[in-house]
Every structure is written in C-alpha cells, then in structure tokens.
PDB file of C-alpha atoms in Angstrom:
ATOM      1  CA  SER A   1       3.216 -16.250   6.959  1.00 47.00           C
ATOM      2  CA  SER A   2       3.298 -19.905   5.966  1.00 47.00           C
ATOM      3  CA  GLY A   3       2.934 -18.865   2.317  1.00 56.00           C
ATOM      4  CA  ILE A   4       6.062 -16.740   2.472  1.00 55.00           C
ATOM      5  CA  ASN A   5       8.024 -19.414   4.331  1.00 51.00           C
ATOM      6  CA  ALA A   6       6.809 -22.225   2.042  1.00 50.00           C
ATOM      7  CA  GLU A   7       7.477 -20.195  -1.111  1.00 50.00           C
ATOM      8  CA  TYR A   8      11.055 -19.631  -0.079  1.00 48.00           C
ATOM      9  CA  GLY A   9      11.779 -23.108  -1.380  1.00 46.00           C
ATOM     10  CA  ASN A  10      10.926 -21.804  -4.884  1.00 49.00           C
ATOM     11  CA  ARG A  11      13.605 -19.112  -4.882  1.00 47.00           C
ATOM     12  CA  GLN A  12      15.413 -18.453  -8.138  1.00 48.00           C
ATOM     13  CA  SER A  13      18.892 -18.796  -6.654  1.00 47.00           C
ATOM     14  CA  SER A  14      19.415 -21.639  -4.254  1.00 48.00           C
ATOM     15  CA  SER A  15      23.134 -20.901  -3.814  1.00 52.00           C
ATOM     16  CA  SER A  16      22.692 -17.846  -1.587  1.00 55.00           C
ATOM     17  CA  PRO A  17      21.518 -18.192   1.996  1.00 60.00           C
ATOM     18  CA  GLY A  18      17.846 -17.528   2.629  1.00 67.00           C
ATOM     19  CA  PRO A  19      16.336 -14.727   4.645  1.00 75.00           C
ATOM     20  CA  ASP A  20      16.736 -15.055   8.385  1.00 81.00           C
ATOM     21  CA  ALA A  21      13.771 -15.167  10.772  1.00 84.00           C
ATOM     22  CA  LYS A  22      14.031 -11.428  11.468  1.00 85.00           C
ATOM     23  CA  GLN A  23      13.915 -10.596   7.749  1.00 85.00           C
ATOM     24  CA  ILE A  24      10.930 -12.905   7.191  1.00 87.00           C
ATOM     25  CA  ARG A  25       9.149 -11.294  10.150  1.00 89.00           C
ATOM     26  CA  ARG A  26       9.785  -7.827   8.702  1.00 87.00           C
ATOM     27  CA  LEU A  27       8.525  -8.923   5.278  1.00 88.00           C
ATOM     28  CA  ILE A  28       5.355 -10.358   6.811  1.00 89.00           C
ATOM     29  CA  LEU A  29       4.784  -7.194   8.871  1.00 89.00           C
ATOM     30  CA  LEU A  30       5.268  -5.060   5.753  1.00 88.00           C
ATOM     31  CA  ILE A  31       2.777  -7.106   3.739  1.00 89.00           C
ATOM     32  CA  ILE A  32       0.237  -7.031   6.575  1.00 90.00           C
ATOM     33  CA  ALA A  33       0.679  -3.277   7.143  1.00 88.00           C
ATOM     34  CA  ILE A  34       0.208  -2.406   3.476  1.00 89.00           C
ATOM     35  CA  THR A  35      -2.735  -4.789   3.148  1.00 89.00           C
ATOM     36  CA  VAL A  36      -4.404  -3.296   6.229  1.00 89.00           C
ATOM     37  CA  HIS A  37      -3.644   0.179   4.880  1.00 86.00           C
ATOM     38  CA  ASN A  38      -5.364  -0.683   1.567  1.00 89.00           C
ATOM     39  CA  PHE A  39      -8.669  -1.552   3.226  1.00 90.00           C
ATOM     40  CA  PRO A  40      -9.613   2.028   4.237  1.00 88.00           C
ATOM     41  CA  GLU A  41      -8.439   3.260   0.831  1.00 90.00           C
ATOM     42  CA  GLY A  42     -10.942   0.941  -0.822  1.00 91.00           C
ATOM     43  CA  LEU A  43     -13.583   2.176   1.605  1.00 89.00           C
ATOM     44  CA  ALA A  44     -12.754   5.752   0.659  1.00 89.00           C
ATOM     45  CA  VAL A  45     -13.175   5.070  -3.066  1.00 92.00           C
ATOM     46  CA  GLY A  46     -16.455   3.227  -2.488  1.00 91.00           C
ATOM     47  CA  VAL A  47     -17.752   5.998  -0.265  1.00 87.00           C
ATOM     48  CA  GLY A  48     -16.634   8.598  -2.807  1.00 90.00           C
ATOM     49  CA  TYR A  49     -18.564   7.001  -5.665  1.00 91.00           C
ATOM     50  CA  ALA A  50     -21.597   6.226  -3.529  1.00 89.00           C
ATOM     51  CA  SER A  51     -21.720   9.866  -2.384  1.00 88.00           C
ATOM     52  CA  VAL A  52     -21.973  11.286  -5.921  1.00 90.00           C
ATOM     53  CA  GLY A  53     -25.072  13.441  -6.174  1.00 88.00           C
ATOM     54  CA  ARG A  54     -25.088  14.397  -2.535  1.00 87.00           C
ATOM     55  CA  PRO A  55     -24.474  18.063  -1.741  1.00 88.00           C
ATOM     56  CA  GLY A  56     -20.955  19.056  -2.746  1.00 87.00           C
ATOM     57  CA  VAL A  57     -19.956  15.682  -4.215  1.00 89.00           C
ATOM     58  CA  THR A  58     -19.466  15.304  -7.951  1.00 93.00           C
ATOM     59  CA  LEU A  59     -18.545  12.365 -10.149  1.00 94.00           C
ATOM     60  CA  GLN A  60     -15.330  14.211 -11.069  1.00 94.00           C
ATOM     61  CA  GLN A  61     -14.355  14.358  -7.400  1.00 93.00           C
ATOM     62  CA  ALA A  62     -14.960  10.614  -7.051  1.00 93.00           C
ATOM     63  CA  HIS A  63     -12.825   9.994 -10.151  1.00 93.00           C
ATOM     64  CA  ASN A  64     -10.077  12.239  -8.723  1.00 93.00           C
ATOM     65  CA  LEU A  65     -10.102  10.329  -5.439  1.00 93.00           C
ATOM     66  CA  ALA A  66      -9.889   6.987  -7.252  1.00 92.00           C
ATOM     67  CA  LEU A  67      -7.084   8.312  -9.483  1.00 93.00           C
ATOM     68  CA  GLY A  68      -5.055   9.589  -6.527  1.00 91.00           C
ATOM     69  CA  ILE A  69      -5.417   6.343  -4.616  1.00 91.00           C
ATOM     70  CA  GLY A  70      -4.791   4.301  -7.754  1.00 88.00           C
ATOM     71  CA  LEU A  71      -1.559   6.168  -8.536  1.00 89.00           C
ATOM     72  CA  GLN A  72      -0.124   5.645  -5.104  1.00 86.00           C
ATOM     73  CA  ASN A  73      -0.994   1.937  -5.238  1.00 87.00           C
ATOM     74  CA  PHE A  74       1.861   1.360  -7.712  1.00 87.00           C
ATOM     75  CA  PRO A  75       4.607   2.229  -5.191  1.00 86.00           C
ATOM     76  CA  GLU A  76       2.728   0.303  -2.496  1.00 87.00           C
ATOM     77  CA  GLY A  77       2.808  -2.830  -4.647  1.00 89.00           C
ATOM     78  CA  LEU A  78       6.490  -2.221  -5.262  1.00 89.00           C
ATOM     79  CA  ALA A  79       7.017  -1.739  -1.525  1.00 88.00           C
ATOM     80  CA  VAL A  80       5.823  -5.320  -1.097  1.00 91.00           C
ATOM     81  CA  SER A  81       7.380  -6.870  -4.211  1.00 92.00           C
ATOM     82  CA  VAL A  82      10.872  -5.364  -4.167  1.00 91.00           C
ATOM     83  CA  PRO A  83      11.841  -6.491  -0.629  1.00 90.00           C
ATOM     84  CA  LEU A  84      10.548  -9.989  -1.408  1.00 91.00           C
ATOM     85  CA  LYS A  85      12.583 -10.107  -4.626  1.00 91.00           C
ATOM     86  CA  ALA A  86      15.647  -8.786  -2.773  1.00 89.00           C
ATOM     87  CA  ALA A  87      15.182 -11.509  -0.162  1.00 89.00           C
ATOM     88  CA  GLY A  88      15.424 -14.132  -2.897  1.00 89.00           C
ATOM     89  CA  TYR A  89      11.821 -14.850  -3.792  1.00 90.00           C
ATOM     90  CA  SER A  90      10.970 -15.411  -7.452  1.00 93.00           C
ATOM     91  CA  THR A  91       9.833 -12.498  -9.599  1.00 93.00           C
ATOM     92  CA  LEU A  92       6.399 -14.080 -10.077  1.00 95.00           C
ATOM     93  CA  SER A  93       5.919 -14.754  -6.383  1.00 93.00           C
ATOM     94  CA  SER A  94       7.068 -11.250  -5.447  1.00 92.00           C
ATOM     95  CA  PHE A  95       4.686  -9.754  -8.011  1.00 93.00           C
ATOM     96  CA  LEU A  96       1.767 -11.905  -6.821  1.00 93.00           C
ATOM     97  CA  TRP A  97       2.321 -10.960  -3.162  1.00 92.00           C
ATOM     98  CA  GLY A  98       2.365  -7.290  -4.228  1.00 90.00           C
ATOM     99  CA  GLN A  99      -0.913  -7.788  -6.073  1.00 90.00           C
ATOM    100  CA  ALA A 100      -2.453  -9.746  -3.201  1.00 89.00           C
ATOM    101  CA  SER A 101      -1.727  -6.916  -0.782  1.00 89.00           C
ATOM    102  CA  GLY A 102      -3.991  -4.674  -2.865  1.00 88.00           C
ATOM    103  CA  MET A 103      -6.831  -7.139  -3.420  1.00 89.00           C
ATOM    104  CA  VAL A 104      -8.630  -5.927  -0.316  1.00 90.00           C
ATOM    105  CA  GLU A 105      -9.314  -2.573  -1.992  1.00 90.00           C
ATOM    106  CA  PRO A 106     -12.090  -3.672  -4.389  1.00 89.00           C
ATOM    107  CA  ILE A 107     -13.730  -5.657  -1.589  1.00 91.00           C
ATOM    108  CA  ALA A 108     -13.523  -2.656   0.712  1.00 92.00           C
ATOM    109  CA  GLY A 109     -14.823  -0.442  -2.120  1.00 90.00           C
ATOM    110  CA  VAL A 110     -18.041  -2.451  -2.253  1.00 90.00           C
ATOM    111  CA  LEU A 111     -18.258  -2.283   1.513  1.00 89.00           C
ATOM    112  CA  GLY A 112     -17.700   1.484   1.264  1.00 85.00           C
ATOM    113  CA  VAL A 113     -20.711   1.839  -1.008  1.00 86.00           C
ATOM    114  CA  VAL A 114     -22.779  -0.008   1.583  1.00 85.00           C
ATOM    115  CA  CYS A 115     -21.341   2.104   4.383  1.00 77.00           C
ATOM    116  CA  VAL A 116     -22.495   5.354   2.780  1.00 77.00           C
ATOM    117  CA  THR A 117     -26.048   4.446   3.558  1.00 72.00           C
ATOM    118  CA  LEU A 118     -25.109   3.420   7.089  1.00 74.00           C
ATOM    119  CA  ALA A 119     -22.619   6.061   8.213  1.00 72.00           C
ATOM    120  CA  GLU A 120     -21.068   8.818   6.116  1.00 61.00           C
ATOM    121  CA  GLN A 121     -18.655   9.674   8.914  1.00 66.00           C
ATOM    122  CA  ILE A 122     -16.650   6.522   8.175  1.00 69.00           C
ATOM    123  CA  LEU A 123     -14.763   8.309   5.382  1.00 71.00           C
ATOM    124  CA  ALA A 124     -12.851  10.599   7.748  1.00 75.00           C
ATOM    125  CA  ILE A 125     -11.996   7.682  10.038  1.00 81.00           C
ATOM    126  CA  ALA A 126     -10.970   5.452   7.120  1.00 80.00           C
ATOM    127  CA  LEU A 127      -8.753   8.110   5.560  1.00 79.00           C
ATOM    128  CA  SER A 128      -7.138   8.850   8.914  1.00 84.00           C
ATOM    129  CA  PHE A 129      -6.482   5.164   9.470  1.00 85.00           C
ATOM    130  CA  ALA A 130      -5.024   4.759   5.965  1.00 83.00           C
ATOM    131  CA  ALA A 131      -2.735   7.747   6.405  1.00 83.00           C
ATOM    132  CA  GLY A 132      -1.592   6.625   9.838  1.00 86.00           C
ATOM    133  CA  ALA A 133      -0.895   3.070   8.689  1.00 85.00           C
ATOM    134  CA  MET A 134       1.189   4.223   5.744  1.00 82.00           C
ATOM    135  CA  ILE A 135       3.122   6.800   7.776  1.00 83.00           C
ATOM    136  CA  TRP A 136       3.909   4.077  10.308  1.00 86.00           C
ATOM    137  CA  VAL A 137       5.133   1.687   7.608  1.00 83.00           C
ATOM    138  CA  VAL A 138       7.297   4.361   5.989  1.00 80.00           C
ATOM    139  CA  CYS A 139       8.802   5.649   9.241  1.00 81.00           C
ATOM    140  CA  ASN A 140       9.191   2.293  10.969  1.00 85.00           C
ATOM    141  CA  ASP A 141      10.325   0.051   8.108  1.00 82.00           C
ATOM    142  CA  ILE A 142      10.982   1.623   4.735  1.00 78.00           C
ATOM    143  CA  ILE A 143      13.120   4.645   5.677  1.00 79.00           C
ATOM    144  CA  PRO A 144      15.313   2.743   8.185  1.00 83.00           C
ATOM    145  CA  GLU A 145      15.755  -0.101   5.686  1.00 80.00           C
ATOM    146  CA  ALA A 146      16.763   2.320   2.934  1.00 78.00           C
ATOM    147  CA  ALA A 147      19.192   4.084   5.272  1.00 80.00           C
ATOM    148  CA  SER A 148      20.749   0.784   6.334  1.00 83.00           C
ATOM    149  CA  GLN A 149      21.403  -0.046   2.669  1.00 81.00           C
ATOM    150  CA  GLY A 150      23.100   3.284   2.021  1.00 82.00           C
ATOM    151  CA  ASN A 151      20.137   4.734   0.108  1.00 78.00           C
ATOM    152  CA  SER A 152      19.013   7.402   2.552  1.00 78.00           C
ATOM    153  CA  ARG A 153      19.489  10.269   0.087  1.00 84.00           C
ATOM    154  CA  LEU A 154      17.544   8.466  -2.655  1.00 84.00           C
ATOM    155  CA  CYS A 155      14.840   7.535  -0.146  1.00 80.00           C
ATOM    156  CA  SER A 156      14.518  11.136   1.071  1.00 82.00           C
ATOM    157  CA  THR A 157      14.354  12.381  -2.507  1.00 87.00           C
ATOM    158  CA  GLY A 158      11.655   9.812  -3.302  1.00 84.00           C
ATOM    159  CA  VAL A 159       9.599  10.880  -0.290  1.00 82.00           C
ATOM    160  CA  MET A 160       9.828  14.533  -1.306  1.00 87.00           C
ATOM    161  CA  VAL A 161       9.026  13.874  -4.985  1.00 91.00           C
ATOM    162  CA  GLY A 162       6.046  11.730  -3.966  1.00 87.00           C
ATOM    163  CA  PHE A 163       4.822  14.443  -1.624  1.00 87.00           C
ATOM    164  CA  VAL A 164       5.146  17.145  -4.301  1.00 92.00           C
ATOM    165  CA  VAL A 165       3.339  14.988  -6.901  1.00 92.00           C
ATOM    166  CA  MET A 166       0.435  14.207  -4.571  1.00 87.00           C
ATOM    167  CA  MET A 167       0.152  17.832  -3.409  1.00 90.00           C
ATOM    168  CA  GLY A 168       0.236  18.929  -7.046  1.00 92.00           C
ATOM    169  CA  LEU A 169      -2.535  16.463  -7.889  1.00 89.00           C
ATOM    170  CA  ASP A 170      -4.531  17.645  -4.877  1.00 86.00           C
ATOM    171  CA  THR A 171      -4.225  21.254  -6.012  1.00 89.00           C
ATOM    172  CA  ALA A 172      -4.733  20.597  -9.726  1.00 89.00           C
ATOM    173  CA  LEU A 173      -7.751  18.347  -9.282  1.00 84.00           C
ATOM    174  CA  ALA A 174      -9.476  20.445  -6.630  1.00 74.00           C
TER     175      ALA A 174
END
C-alpha cells in the first residue's frame, strides 16, 4: 500500500485532486485480490505441464490450459492498470502495477510442478480458489464500479462476450 500512496506524488496531472482514502483502499484491495487470484492459476499451469504423460494428460491439454489462462491475464492486468490510471497514476506506474500483479504466476507455476509430486489433488482446490477469487472481485468491485460510472450495459456485454469466448475455447480445445 505504501507503494501506491508514495507513487501518487508522481502523477501526471498535479492540478486535479488525488484519490481519496476510500479509492486508494479499493485500488489496493483490487490489486491484492487479482494477485492472490493469479497464484492458483500459476499452480494450475505448473501442475498441467508436470502432469503430461500421466493417464489422460497430454502436452496439448497443458498448452490449452496455459493458453486459456494466458488469454484471460490480459484483462486482469487491465483491471489493475486502468483504475490506477483513472485515479491519476502515471501510465508507466499503472502498467507496472498491472504487470506486478501477475508476477506470482511463474513462481506459482514452478511450485505447481513441485506440487504434482506431492499432491495431485491441489489442482481442483487451486482452480476453485482462482475462480472464487475472480468472481468475488468482479461481483464486489468491478461491476458496481462500472455501474456507478454509467457503464453497466458495456460491463454486462463485456462479461457475456468474455464468457462466450472462454466457453468457445473450452469447447474448441477439448
């Protein structure tokens, strides 16, 4: 949190008032939630690749899992960067915070490879945790924020398009 507060001094426009304490708290919660959500995704990718060769697990399936998670990481990074930019943070800082929120994935991927040898059941738990964390972030922060800005229709359309794309990928890559 001190990084976000300290960086605020490097805003591009010093003429507009800064974010209030409530907005900073929401930004910090969003960054933490997405970062925590990325950890089980990294585990899932690591477990997927480490499981190749086991009954019913192919390299193509591991690639598909990594592709699906990788594709949805772009909007997650934007979900961190865009609110920071809107709150007055510099483009570079907003981008770097978005990137930082995803840096736990490669670390968790390595841990996922290790976990395969220890407990294969962790994949179901990790995926459930990742899904729950992201649903919470979307329902608790992103949708209400979009609605409060008059973008509820665009937000709903985005949710539906994202759902259709991911279901299409799930069906096409199965």
